[in-house]
mmCIF file of N, CA and C and ligand atoms in Angstrom:
data_model
loop_
_atom_site.group_PDB
_atom_site.id
_atom_site.type_symbol
_atom_site.label_atom_id
_atom_site.label_comp_id
_atom_site.label_asym_id
_atom_site.label_seq_id
_atom_site.Cartn_x
_atom_site.Cartn_y
_atom_site.Cartn_z
ATOM 1 N N MET F 392 0.846 -1.188 0.000
ATOM 2 C CA MET F 392 0.000 0.000 0.000
ATOM 3 C C MET F 392 0.884 1.242 0.000
ATOM 4 N N GLU F 393 0.280 2.336 -0.422
ATOM 5 C CA GLU F 393 1.009 3.596 -0.551
ATOM 6 C C GLU F 393 0.160 4.711 0.068
ATOM 7 N N ARG F 394 0.831 5.692 0.620
ATOM 8 C CA ARG F 394 0.110 6.828 1.208
ATOM 9 C C ARG F 394 0.474 8.122 0.492
ATOM 10 N N THR F 395 -0.517 9.009 0.407
ATOM 11 C CA THR F 395 -0.252 10.329 -0.135
ATOM 12 C C THR F 395 -0.936 11.372 0.739
ATOM 13 N N PHE F 396 -0.504 12.611 0.565
ATOM 14 C CA PHE F 396 -0.973 13.701 1.424
ATOM 15 C C PHE F 396 -1.819 14.679 0.612
ATOM 16 N N ILE F 397 -2.940 15.070 1.193
ATOM 17 C CA ILE F 397 -3.784 16.089 0.544
ATOM 18 C C ILE F 397 -4.121 17.199 1.546
ATOM 19 N N ILE F 398 -4.439 18.356 0.995
ATOM 20 C CA ILE F 398 -5.030 19.446 1.778
ATOM 21 C C ILE F 398 -6.284 19.905 1.039
ATOM 22 N N CYS F 399 -7.430 19.860 1.724
ATOM 23 C CA CYS F 399 -8.601 20.596 1.243
ATOM 24 C C CYS F 399 -8.370 22.024 1.717
ATOM 25 N N LYS F 400 -8.047 22.900 0.770
ATOM 26 C CA LYS F 400 -7.574 24.249 1.094
ATOM 27 C C LYS F 400 -8.693 25.085 1.716
ATOM 28 N N PRO F 401 -8.353 26.233 2.321
ATOM 29 C CA PRO F 401 -9.372 27.035 3.021
ATOM 30 C C PRO F 401 -10.603 27.370 2.173
ATOM 31 N N ASP F 402 -10.441 27.519 0.857
ATOM 32 C CA ASP F 402 -11.632 27.791 0.026
ATOM 33 C C ASP F 402 -12.596 26.608 0.038
ATOM 34 N N SER F 403 -12.064 25.385 0.090
ATOM 35 C CA SER F 403 -12.928 24.197 0.171
ATOM 36 C C SER F 403 -13.760 24.216 1.444
ATOM 37 N N VAL F 404 -13.085 24.576 2.550
ATOM 38 C CA VAL F 404 -13.786 24.607 3.841
ATOM 39 C C VAL F 404 -14.831 25.718 3.824
ATOM 40 N N GLU F 405 -14.424 26.909 3.370
ATOM 41 C CA GLU F 405 -15.349 28.057 3.347
ATOM 42 C C GLU F 405 -16.576 27.773 2.494
ATOM 43 N N ARG F 406 -16.386 27.071 1.393
ATOM 44 C CA ARG F 406 -17.473 26.833 0.451
ATOM 45 C C ARG F 406 -18.263 25.557 0.763
ATOM 46 N N GLY F 407 -17.881 24.859 1.810
ATOM 47 C CA GLY F 407 -18.628 23.657 2.191
ATOM 48 C C GLY F 407 -18.447 22.500 1.231
ATOM 49 N N LEU F 408 -17.234 22.389 0.648
ATOM 50 C CA LEU F 408 -16.981 21.363 -0.364
ATOM 51 C C LEU F 408 -16.105 20.214 0.128
ATOM 52 N N VAL F 409 -15.712 20.263 1.403
ATOM 53 C CA VAL F 409 -14.797 19.228 1.910
ATOM 54 C C VAL F 409 -15.433 17.841 1.823
ATOM 55 N N GLY F 410 -16.680 17.744 2.216
ATOM 56 C CA GLY F 410 -17.350 16.438 2.191
ATOM 57 C C GLY F 410 -17.390 15.864 0.785
ATOM 58 N N GLN F 411 -17.731 16.704 -0.176
ATOM 59 C CA GLN F 411 -17.797 16.252 -1.567
ATOM 60 C C GLN F 411 -16.425 15.819 -2.085
ATOM 61 N N ILE F 412 -15.391 16.571 -1.716
ATOM 62 C CA ILE F 412 -14.043 16.228 -2.180
ATOM 63 C C ILE F 412 -13.589 14.908 -1.564
ATOM 64 N N LEU F 413 -13.755 14.778 -0.251
ATOM 65 C CA LEU F 413 -13.351 13.520 0.394
ATOM 66 C C LEU F 413 -14.173 12.354 -0.127
ATOM 67 N N SER F 414 -15.442 12.611 -0.403
ATOM 68 C CA SER F 414 -16.317 11.560 -0.910
ATOM 69 C C SER F 414 -15.814 11.011 -2.244
ATOM 70 N N ARG F 415 -15.286 11.884 -3.089
ATOM 71 C CA ARG F 415 -14.752 11.397 -4.374
ATOM 72 C C ARG F 415 -13.630 10.391 -4.142
ATOM 73 N N PHE F 416 -12.744 10.713 -3.192
ATOM 74 C CA PHE F 416 -11.623 9.806 -2.935
ATOM 75 C C PHE F 416 -12.106 8.520 -2.263
ATOM 76 N N GLU F 417 -13.045 8.629 -1.345
ATOM 77 C CA GLU F 417 -13.566 7.424 -0.693
ATOM 78 C C GLU F 417 -14.318 6.545 -1.687
ATOM 79 N N THR F 418 -15.107 7.175 -2.557
ATOM 80 C CA THR F 418 -15.865 6.411 -3.544
ATOM 81 C C THR F 418 -14.931 5.698 -4.509
ATOM 82 N N LYS F 419 -13.815 6.354 -4.824
ATOM 83 C CA LYS F 419 -12.808 5.736 -5.679
ATOM 84 C C LYS F 419 -12.247 4.471 -5.046
ATOM 85 N N GLY F 420 -12.151 4.484 -3.713
ATOM 86 C CA GLY F 420 -11.618 3.324 -3.001
ATOM 87 C C GLY F 420 -10.414 3.625 -2.131
ATOM 88 N N PHE F 421 -10.006 4.897 -2.098
ATOM 89 C CA PHE F 421 -8.902 5.257 -1.215
ATOM 90 C C PHE F 421 -9.429 5.379 0.219
ATOM 91 N N VAL F 422 -8.548 5.097 1.159
ATOM 92 C CA VAL F 422 -8.921 5.107 2.574
ATOM 93 C C VAL F 422 -8.292 6.319 3.256
ATOM 94 N N ILE F 423 -9.097 7.034 4.024
ATOM 95 C CA ILE F 423 -8.593 8.160 4.816
ATOM 96 C C ILE F 423 -7.955 7.569 6.071
ATOM 97 N N VAL F 424 -6.622 7.728 6.202
ATOM 98 C CA VAL F 424 -5.955 7.168 7.381
ATOM 99 C C VAL F 424 -5.648 8.231 8.429
ATOM 100 N N ALA F 425 -5.762 9.497 8.064
ATOM 101 C CA ALA F 425 -5.619 10.595 9.028
ATOM 102 C C ALA F 425 -6.309 11.803 8.422
ATOM 103 N N ALA F 426 -6.915 12.633 9.261
ATOM 104 C CA ALA F 426 -7.554 13.864 8.774
ATOM 105 C C ALA F 426 -7.765 14.795 9.958
ATOM 106 N N GLU F 427 -7.492 16.082 9.733
ATOM 107 C CA GLU F 427 -7.697 17.062 10.797
ATOM 108 C C GLU F 427 -7.886 18.441 10.186
ATOM 109 N N LEU F 428 -8.817 19.202 10.772
ATOM 110 C CA LEU F 428 -8.981 20.613 10.394
ATOM 111 C C LEU F 428 -7.915 21.405 11.137
ATOM 112 N N ARG F 429 -7.130 22.173 10.392
ATOM 113 C CA ARG F 429 -6.056 22.961 11.014
ATOM 114 C C ARG F 429 -5.920 24.295 10.301
ATOM 115 N N THR F 430 -5.675 25.339 11.084
ATOM 116 C CA THR F 430 -5.286 26.617 10.477
ATOM 117 C C THR F 430 -3.770 26.625 10.376
ATOM 118 N N LEU F 431 -3.266 26.707 9.152
ATOM 119 C CA LEU F 431 -1.829 26.529 8.900
ATOM 120 C C LEU F 431 -1.090 27.856 9.070
ATOM 121 N N ASP F 432 0.109 27.796 9.676
ATOM 122 C CA ASP F 432 0.876 29.022 9.868
ATOM 123 C C ASP F 432 1.955 29.150 8.790
ATOM 124 N N ALA F 433 2.537 30.344 8.718
ATOM 125 C CA ALA F 433 3.492 30.641 7.639
ATOM 126 C C ALA F 433 4.718 29.738 7.697
ATOM 127 N N ASP F 434 5.172 29.365 8.900
ATOM 128 C CA ASP F 434 6.344 28.488 9.018
ATOM 129 C C ASP F 434 6.077 27.118 8.416
ATOM 130 N N THR F 435 4.926 26.559 8.794
ATOM 131 C CA THR F 435 4.562 25.235 8.273
ATOM 132 C C THR F 435 4.393 25.288 6.760
ATOM 133 N N LEU F 436 3.755 26.359 6.288
ATOM 134 C CA LEU F 436 3.554 26.486 4.836
ATOM 135 C C LEU F 436 4.886 26.668 4.108
ATOM 136 N N GLY F 437 5.840 27.331 4.750
ATOM 137 C CA GLY F 437 7.163 27.487 4.157
ATOM 138 C C GLY F 437 7.874 26.149 3.980
ATOM 139 N N GLN F 438 7.707 25.253 4.954
ATOM 140 C CA GLN F 438 8.265 23.892 4.807
ATOM 141 C C GLN F 438 7.542 23.139 3.695
ATOM 142 N N HIS F 439 6.209 23.217 3.761
ATOM 143 C CA HIS F 439 5.403 22.454 2.806
ATOM 144 C C HIS F 439 5.665 22.901 1.368
ATOM 145 N N TYR F 440 5.681 24.211 1.160
ATOM 146 C CA TYR F 440 5.846 24.770 -0.196
ATOM 147 C C TYR F 440 7.272 25.256 -0.413
ATOM 148 N N GLU F 441 8.259 24.520 0.089
ATOM 149 C CA GLU F 441 9.649 25.013 0.044
ATOM 150 C C GLU F 441 10.112 25.324 -1.394
ATOM 151 N N GLU F 442 9.616 24.562 -2.381
ATOM 152 C CA GLU F 442 10.059 24.799 -3.765
ATOM 153 C C GLU F 442 9.483 26.089 -4.349
ATOM 154 N N HIS F 443 8.498 26.677 -3.664
ATOM 155 C CA HIS F 443 7.869 27.901 -4.180
ATOM 156 C C HIS F 443 8.267 29.166 -3.414
ATOM 157 N N VAL F 444 9.022 29.015 -2.315
ATOM 158 C CA VAL F 444 9.401 30.186 -1.512
ATOM 159 C C VAL F 444 10.144 31.188 -2.404
ATOM 160 N N GLY F 445 9.720 32.461 -2.348
ATOM 161 C CA GLY F 445 10.375 33.503 -3.131
ATOM 162 C C GLY F 445 9.766 33.750 -4.497
ATOM 163 N N LYS F 446 8.905 32.854 -4.961
ATOM 164 C CA LYS F 446 8.263 33.083 -6.270
ATOM 165 C C LYS F 446 7.224 34.205 -6.164
ATOM 166 N N GLY F 447 6.844 34.761 -7.291
ATOM 167 C CA GLY F 447 5.942 35.912 -7.316
ATOM 168 C C GLY F 447 4.609 35.660 -6.654
ATOM 169 N N PHE F 448 4.108 34.444 -6.736
ATOM 170 C CA PHE F 448 2.792 34.142 -6.179
ATOM 171 C C PHE F 448 2.861 33.670 -4.734
ATOM 172 N N TYR F 449 4.082 33.552 -4.188
ATOM 173 C CA TYR F 449 4.218 32.881 -2.887
ATOM 174 C C TYR F 449 3.496 33.599 -1.748
ATOM 175 N N ASP F 450 3.632 34.920 -1.652
ATOM 176 C CA ASP F 450 2.996 35.643 -0.539
ATOM 177 C C ASP F 450 1.475 35.534 -0.602
ATOM 178 N N ASP F 451 0.915 35.636 -1.794
ATOM 179 C CA ASP F 451 -0.540 35.468 -1.943
ATOM 180 C C ASP F 451 -0.958 34.045 -1.578
ATOM 181 N N LEU F 452 -0.126 33.085 -1.948
ATOM 182 C CA LEU F 452 -0.432 31.683 -1.632
ATOM 183 C C LEU F 452 -0.470 31.472 -0.123
ATOM 184 N N VAL F 453 0.514 32.019 0.592
ATOM 185 C CA VAL F 453 0.555 31.848 2.051
ATOM 186 C C VAL F 453 -0.619 32.574 2.708
ATOM 187 N N ALA F 454 -0.932 33.782 2.227
ATOM 188 C CA ALA F 454 -2.070 34.522 2.799
ATOM 189 C C ALA F 454 -3.357 33.719 2.630
ATOM 190 N N PHE F 455 -3.535 33.153 1.454
ATOM 191 C CA PHE F 455 -4.717 32.329 1.201
ATOM 192 C C PHE F 455 -4.721 31.067 2.062
ATOM 193 N N MET F 456 -3.617 30.360 2.080
ATOM 194 C CA MET F 456 -3.578 29.056 2.766
ATOM 195 C C MET F 456 -3.679 29.178 4.278
ATOM 196 N N SER F 457 -3.413 30.385 4.821
ATOM 197 C CA SER F 457 -3.452 30.570 6.273
ATOM 198 C C SER F 457 -4.670 31.367 6.733
ATOM 199 N N ARG F 458 -5.586 31.700 5.831
ATOM 200 C CA ARG F 458 -6.661 32.626 6.214
ATOM 201 C C ARG F 458 -7.795 31.969 7.006
ATOM 202 N N GLY F 459 -7.779 30.666 7.084
ATOM 203 C CA GLY F 459 -8.801 29.938 7.843
ATOM 204 C C GLY F 459 -8.451 28.473 7.837
ATOM 205 N N PRO F 460 -9.274 27.661 8.484
ATOM 206 C CA PRO F 460 -8.937 26.240 8.584
ATOM 207 C C PRO F 460 -8.896 25.533 7.230
ATOM 208 N N ALA F 461 -7.975 24.590 7.147
ATOM 209 C CA ALA F 461 -7.860 23.678 6.008
ATOM 210 C C ALA F 461 -7.989 22.265 6.567
ATOM 211 N N LEU F 462 -8.329 21.336 5.693
ATOM 212 C CA LEU F 462 -8.441 19.930 6.126
ATOM 213 C C LEU F 462 -7.206 19.210 5.592
ATOM 214 N N VAL F 463 -6.301 18.859 6.491
ATOM 215 C CA VAL F 463 -5.114 18.097 6.083
ATOM 216 C C VAL F 463 -5.416 16.623 6.279
ATOM 217 N N ALA F 464 -4.999 15.796 5.322
ATOM 218 C CA ALA F 464 -5.369 14.374 5.388
ATOM 219 C C ALA F 464 -4.352 13.508 4.667
ATOM 220 N N VAL F 465 -4.338 12.247 5.053
ATOM 221 C CA VAL F 465 -3.512 11.229 4.402
ATOM 222 C C VAL F 465 -4.439 10.168 3.830
ATOM 223 N N LEU F 466 -4.220 9.854 2.554
ATOM 224 C CA LEU F 466 -5.006 8.823 1.866
ATOM 225 C C LEU F 466 -4.118 7.619 1.588
ATOM 226 N N GLU F 467 -4.723 6.459 1.630
ATOM 227 C CA GLU F 467 -3.991 5.221 1.363
ATOM 228 C C GLU F 467 -4.673 4.437 0.255
ATOM 229 N N GLY F 468 -3.846 3.819 -0.582
ATOM 230 C CA GLY F 468 -4.364 2.978 -1.658
ATOM 231 C C GLY F 468 -3.224 2.178 -2.257
ATOM 232 N N PRO F 469 -3.453 1.578 -3.423
ATOM 233 C CA PRO F 469 -2.409 0.779 -4.062
ATOM 234 C C PRO F 469 -1.254 1.655 -4.544
ATOM 235 N N GLU F 470 -0.183 1.015 -5.009
ATOM 236 C CA GLU F 470 0.938 1.734 -5.596
ATOM 237 C C GLU F 470 0.434 2.653 -6.709
ATOM 238 N N GLY F 471 0.894 3.900 -6.690
ATOM 239 C CA GLY F 471 0.439 4.868 -7.682
ATOM 240 C C GLY F 471 -0.687 5.758 -7.191
ATOM 241 N N THR F 472 -1.044 5.610 -5.924
ATOM 242 C CA THR F 472 -2.153 6.406 -5.385
ATOM 243 C C THR F 472 -1.892 7.910 -5.523
ATOM 244 N N TRP F 473 -0.656 8.336 -5.274
ATOM 245 C CA TRP F 473 -0.384 9.793 -5.380
ATOM 246 C C TRP F 473 -0.723 10.299 -6.786
ATOM 247 N N ALA F 474 -0.379 9.498 -7.815
ATOM 248 C CA ALA F 474 -0.591 9.951 -9.195
ATOM 249 C C ALA F 474 -2.082 9.964 -9.544
ATOM 250 N N THR F 475 -2.806 8.974 -9.079
ATOM 251 C CA THR F 475 -4.247 8.939 -9.349
ATOM 252 C C THR F 475 -4.960 10.077 -8.622
ATOM 253 N N VAL F 476 -4.533 10.364 -7.403
ATOM 254 C CA VAL F 476 -5.099 11.515 -6.687
ATOM 255 C C VAL F 476 -4.851 12.799 -7.477
ATOM 256 N N ARG F 477 -3.651 12.954 -8.025
ATOM 257 C CA ARG F 477 -3.349 14.152 -8.839
ATOM 258 C C ARG F 477 -4.254 14.211 -10.075
ATOM 259 N N GLU F 478 -4.480 13.058 -10.710
ATOM 260 C CA GLU F 478 -5.385 13.019 -11.875
ATOM 261 C C GLU F 478 -6.785 13.460 -11.477
ATOM 262 N N MET F 479 -7.224 12.996 -10.321
ATOM 263 C CA MET F 479 -8.575 13.345 -9.857
ATOM 264 C C MET F 479 -8.680 14.822 -9.483
ATOM 265 N N MET F 480 -7.562 15.440 -9.081
ATOM 266 C CA MET F 480 -7.551 16.874 -8.750
ATOM 267 C C MET F 480 -7.698 17.739 -9.996
ATOM 268 N N GLY F 481 -7.030 17.355 -11.077
ATOM 269 C CA GLY F 481 -7.017 18.156 -12.297
ATOM 270 C C GLY F 481 -5.873 19.152 -12.304
ATOM 271 N N ALA F 482 -5.758 19.862 -13.431
ATOM 272 C CA ALA F 482 -4.662 20.811 -13.628
ATOM 273 C C ALA F 482 -4.695 21.924 -12.581
ATOM 274 N N THR F 483 -3.524 22.508 -12.323
ATOM 275 C CA THR F 483 -3.395 23.532 -11.286
ATOM 276 C C THR F 483 -4.354 24.699 -11.503
ATOM 277 N N ASN F 484 -4.489 25.153 -12.746
ATOM 278 C CA ASN F 484 -5.420 26.246 -13.063
ATOM 279 C C ASN F 484 -6.820 25.671 -13.292
ATOM 280 N N PRO F 485 -7.757 25.941 -12.393
ATOM 281 C CA PRO F 485 -9.095 25.336 -12.516
ATOM 282 C C PRO F 485 -9.799 25.663 -13.831
ATOM 283 N N MET F 486 -9.446 26.796 -14.447
ATOM 284 C CA MET F 486 -10.068 27.134 -15.731
ATOM 285 C C MET F 486 -9.596 26.204 -16.844
ATOM 286 N N LEU F 487 -8.445 25.557 -16.636
ATOM 287 C CA LEU F 487 -7.905 24.630 -17.635
ATOM 288 C C LEU F 487 -8.089 23.173 -17.219
ATOM 289 N N ALA F 488 -8.518 22.949 -15.989
ATOM 290 C CA ALA F 488 -8.670 21.580 -15.486
ATOM 291 C C ALA F 488 -9.859 20.905 -16.168
ATOM 292 N N ALA F 489 -9.688 19.631 -16.473
ATOM 293 C CA ALA F 489 -10.713 18.900 -17.226
ATOM 294 C C ALA F 489 -11.990 18.743 -16.406
ATOM 295 N N PRO F 490 -13.151 18.829 -17.073
ATOM 296 C CA PRO F 490 -14.403 18.458 -16.419
ATOM 297 C C PRO F 490 -14.284 17.043 -15.862
ATOM 298 N N GLY F 491 -14.889 16.822 -14.709
ATOM 299 C CA GLY F 491 -14.775 15.520 -14.057
ATOM 300 C C GLY F 491 -13.717 15.507 -12.985
ATOM 301 N N THR F 492 -12.792 16.480 -13.042
ATOM 302 C CA THR F 492 -11.798 16.607 -11.971
ATOM 303 C C THR F 492 -12.338 17.572 -10.906
ATOM 304 N N ILE F 493 -11.727 17.512 -9.732
ATOM 305 C CA ILE F 493 -12.172 18.369 -8.626
ATOM 306 C C ILE F 493 -12.029 19.838 -9.006
ATOM 307 N N ARG F 494 -10.843 20.210 -9.479
ATOM 308 C CA ARG F 494 -10.633 21.618 -9.845
ATOM 309 C C ARG F 494 -11.469 21.999 -11.068
ATOM 310 N N GLY F 495 -11.604 21.078 -11.997
ATOM 311 C CA GLY F 495 -12.369 21.353 -13.205
ATOM 312 C C GLY F 495 -13.855 21.525 -12.928
ATOM 313 N N ASP F 496 -14.359 20.808 -11.959
ATOM 314 C CA ASP F 496 -15.796 20.867 -11.659
ATOM 315 C C ASP F 496 -16.150 21.967 -10.670
ATOM 316 N N LEU F 497 -15.206 22.347 -9.795
ATOM 317 C CA LEU F 497 -15.590 23.141 -8.620
ATOM 318 C C LEU F 497 -14.954 24.530 -8.541
ATOM 319 N N GLY F 498 -14.017 24.858 -9.431
ATOM 320 C CA GLY F 498 -13.316 26.127 -9.242
ATOM 321 C C GLY F 498 -13.058 26.910 -10.508
ATOM 322 N N THR F 499 -12.686 28.189 -10.319
ATOM 323 C CA THR F 499 -12.297 29.061 -11.434
ATOM 324 C C THR F 499 -11.010 29.840 -11.139
ATOM 325 N N ILE F 500 -10.588 29.902 -9.869
ATOM 326 C CA ILE F 500 -9.501 30.801 -9.464
ATOM 327 C C ILE F 500 -8.192 30.021 -9.355
ATOM 328 N N PHE F 501 -7.118 30.558 -9.927
ATOM 329 C CA PHE F 501 -5.831 29.840 -9.965
ATOM 330 C C PHE F 501 -5.335 29.535 -8.554
ATOM 331 N N THR F 502 -5.179 30.576 -7.723
ATOM 332 C CA THR F 502 -4.638 30.335 -6.375
ATOM 333 C C THR F 502 -5.616 29.513 -5.538
ATOM 334 N N GLU F 503 -6.891 29.852 -5.620
ATOM 335 C CA GLU F 503 -7.906 29.184 -4.779
ATOM 336 C C GLU F 503 -8.445 27.963 -5.522
ATOM 337 N N ASN F 504 -7.552 26.980 -5.660
ATOM 338 C CA ASN F 504 -7.883 25.824 -6.490
ATOM 339 C C ASN F 504 -8.229 24.580 -5.679
ATOM 340 N N LEU F 505 -8.731 24.819 -4.474
ATOM 341 C CA LEU F 505 -9.459 23.815 -3.689
ATOM 342 C C LEU F 505 -8.646 22.731 -2.995
ATOM 343 N N ILE F 506 -7.628 22.233 -3.671
ATOM 344 C CA ILE F 506 -6.976 21.037 -3.136
ATOM 345 C C ILE F 506 -5.496 20.991 -3.470
ATOM 346 N N HIS F 507 -4.725 20.473 -2.541
ATOM 347 C CA HIS F 507 -3.324 20.107 -2.765
ATOM 348 C C HIS F 507 -3.214 18.591 -2.741
ATOM 349 N N GLY F 508 -2.329 18.044 -3.558
ATOM 350 C CA GLY F 508 -1.970 16.626 -3.473
ATOM 351 C C GLY F 508 -0.493 16.466 -3.775
ATOM 352 N N SER F 509 0.164 15.573 -3.067
ATOM 353 C CA SER F 509 1.603 15.350 -3.272
ATOM 354 C C SER F 509 1.880 14.971 -4.724
ATOM 355 N N ASP F 510 3.049 15.448 -5.251
ATOM 356 C CA ASP F 510 3.343 15.253 -6.675
ATOM 357 C C ASP F 510 4.331 14.129 -6.957
ATOM 358 N N SER F 511 4.680 13.343 -5.949
ATOM 359 C CA SER F 511 5.550 12.161 -6.141
ATOM 360 C C SER F 511 5.491 11.353 -4.847
ATOM 361 N N ALA F 512 6.026 10.145 -4.903
ATOM 362 C CA ALA F 512 6.089 9.333 -3.681
ATOM 363 C C ALA F 512 7.007 10.011 -2.658
ATOM 364 N N GLU F 513 8.096 10.623 -3.155
ATOM 365 C CA GLU F 513 9.032 11.306 -2.245
ATOM 366 C C GLU F 513 8.366 12.517 -1.588
ATOM 367 N N SER F 514 7.622 13.299 -2.382
ATOM 368 C CA SER F 514 6.903 14.439 -1.809
ATOM 369 C C SER F 514 5.890 13.973 -0.777
ATOM 370 N N ALA F 515 5.215 12.873 -1.065
ATOM 371 C CA ALA F 515 4.212 12.366 -0.124
ATOM 372 C C ALA F 515 4.859 12.047 1.217
ATOM 373 N N ALA F 516 5.994 11.355 1.181
ATOM 374 C CA ALA F 516 6.676 11.004 2.438
ATOM 375 C C ALA F 516 7.118 12.263 3.176
ATOM 376 N N ARG F 517 7.651 13.220 2.442
ATOM 377 C CA ARG F 517 8.134 14.467 3.062
ATOM 378 C C ARG F 517 6.972 15.242 3.680
ATOM 379 N N GLU F 518 5.868 15.360 2.944
ATOM 380 C CA GLU F 518 4.732 16.151 3.418
ATOM 381 C C GLU F 518 4.021 15.464 4.586
ATOM 382 N N ILE F 519 3.886 14.150 4.525
ATOM 383 C CA ILE F 519 3.266 13.434 5.651
ATOM 384 C C ILE F 519 4.098 13.660 6.914
ATOM 385 N N SER F 520 5.426 13.675 6.771
ATOM 386 C CA SER F 520 6.268 13.857 7.971
ATOM 387 C C SER F 520 6.143 15.264 8.543
ATOM 388 N N ILE F 521 5.805 16.254 7.705
ATOM 389 C CA ILE F 521 5.583 17.616 8.209
ATOM 390 C C ILE F 521 4.274 17.690 8.978
ATOM 391 N N PHE F 522 3.218 17.141 8.411
ATOM 392 C CA PHE F 522 1.872 17.353 8.966
ATOM 393 C C PHE F 522 1.427 16.264 9.935
ATOM 394 N N PHE F 523 1.913 15.065 9.747
ATOM 395 C CA PHE F 523 1.538 13.949 10.618
ATOM 396 C C PHE F 523 2.805 13.176 11.015
ATOM 397 N N PRO F 524 3.677 13.812 11.843
ATOM 398 C CA PRO F 524 4.962 13.183 12.160
ATOM 399 C C PRO F 524 4.827 11.858 12.900
ATOM 400 N N ASP F 525 3.678 11.596 13.502
ATOM 401 C CA ASP F 525 3.516 10.344 14.247
ATOM 402 C C ASP F 525 3.062 9.182 13.374
ATOM 403 N N LEU F 526 2.719 9.447 12.121
ATOM 404 C CA LEU F 526 2.236 8.359 11.249
ATOM 405 C C LEU F 526 3.398 7.449 10.811
HETATM 406 N N1 UDP P 984 -0.192 28.932 -7.492
HETATM 407 C C1 UDP P 984 -0.580 30.213 -7.809
HETATM 408 N N2 UDP P 984 -0.065 30.818 -8.933
HETATM 409 C C2 UDP P 984 0.838 30.185 -9.739
HETATM 410 C C3 UDP P 984 1.239 28.887 -9.413
HETATM 411 C C4 UDP P 984 0.712 28.281 -8.283
HETATM 412 O O1 UDP P 984 -1.374 30.808 -7.092
HETATM 413 O O2 UDP P 984 1.266 30.775 -10.746
HETATM 414 C C5 UDP P 984 -0.695 28.294 -6.256
HETATM 415 C C6 UDP P 984 -1.843 27.313 -6.500
HETATM 416 O O3 UDP P 984 -2.694 27.356 -5.355
HETATM 417 C C7 UDP P 984 -1.097 25.995 -6.579
HETATM 418 C C8 UDP P 984 -0.007 26.190 -5.527
HETATM 419 O O4 UDP P 984 0.357 27.558 -5.656
HETATM 420 O O5 UDP P 984 -1.941 24.888 -6.266
HETATM 421 C C9 UDP P 984 1.217 25.313 -5.712
HETATM 422 O O6 UDP P 984 1.640 25.416 -7.053
HETATM 423 P P1 UDP P 984 2.064 24.116 -7.871
HETATM 424 O O7 UDP P 984 2.688 24.583 -9.137
HETATM 425 O O8 UDP P 984 2.872 23.213 -7.008
HETATM 426 O O9 UDP P 984 0.656 23.449 -8.253
HETATM 427 P P2 UDP P 984 -0.068 22.116 -7.757
HETATM 428 O O10 UDP P 984 1.013 21.111 -7.459
HETATM 429 O O11 UDP P 984 -0.870 22.491 -6.540
HETATM 430 O O12 UDP P 984 -0.961 21.716 -8.888
HETATM 431 MG MG1 MG P 985 2.771 21.261 -6.390
#
């Protein structure tokens, strides 16, 4: 089995879409092995988004990601789960994300794109250790 890390971002919580998003993953067959509503601070976000620190969109991203509670969670499934979760999320820009994906069906705003998912097995391990060090 393999684990990956997701965040239902603050826009998901504000818009009441967390249940629908988690339901898609559960219906697919992935298992939620950890989940918690948390308001994320700038330090934690700096670790999580280390590859984006200093980029033009970074300050707006941190302001958005810390403005209210987010749902951080770990999903488990067969090998390749991280990649399938990314497919189900859709492209980063919701206006370009395919219909049928979470971002494609539920959003229009680039920064406020509803969900994060780890982009490799290595990222998943790194991100799980930041948010759920006891797992
Ligand atoms: N983002 C943004 N503007 C950009 C690129 C990214 O606001 O030009 C935000 C967006 O919320 C995205 C996050 O920063 O989900 C991380 O960007 P990344 O390229 O890693 O996209 P993801 O892996 O989330 O699809
Ligand atoms: Mg990314």
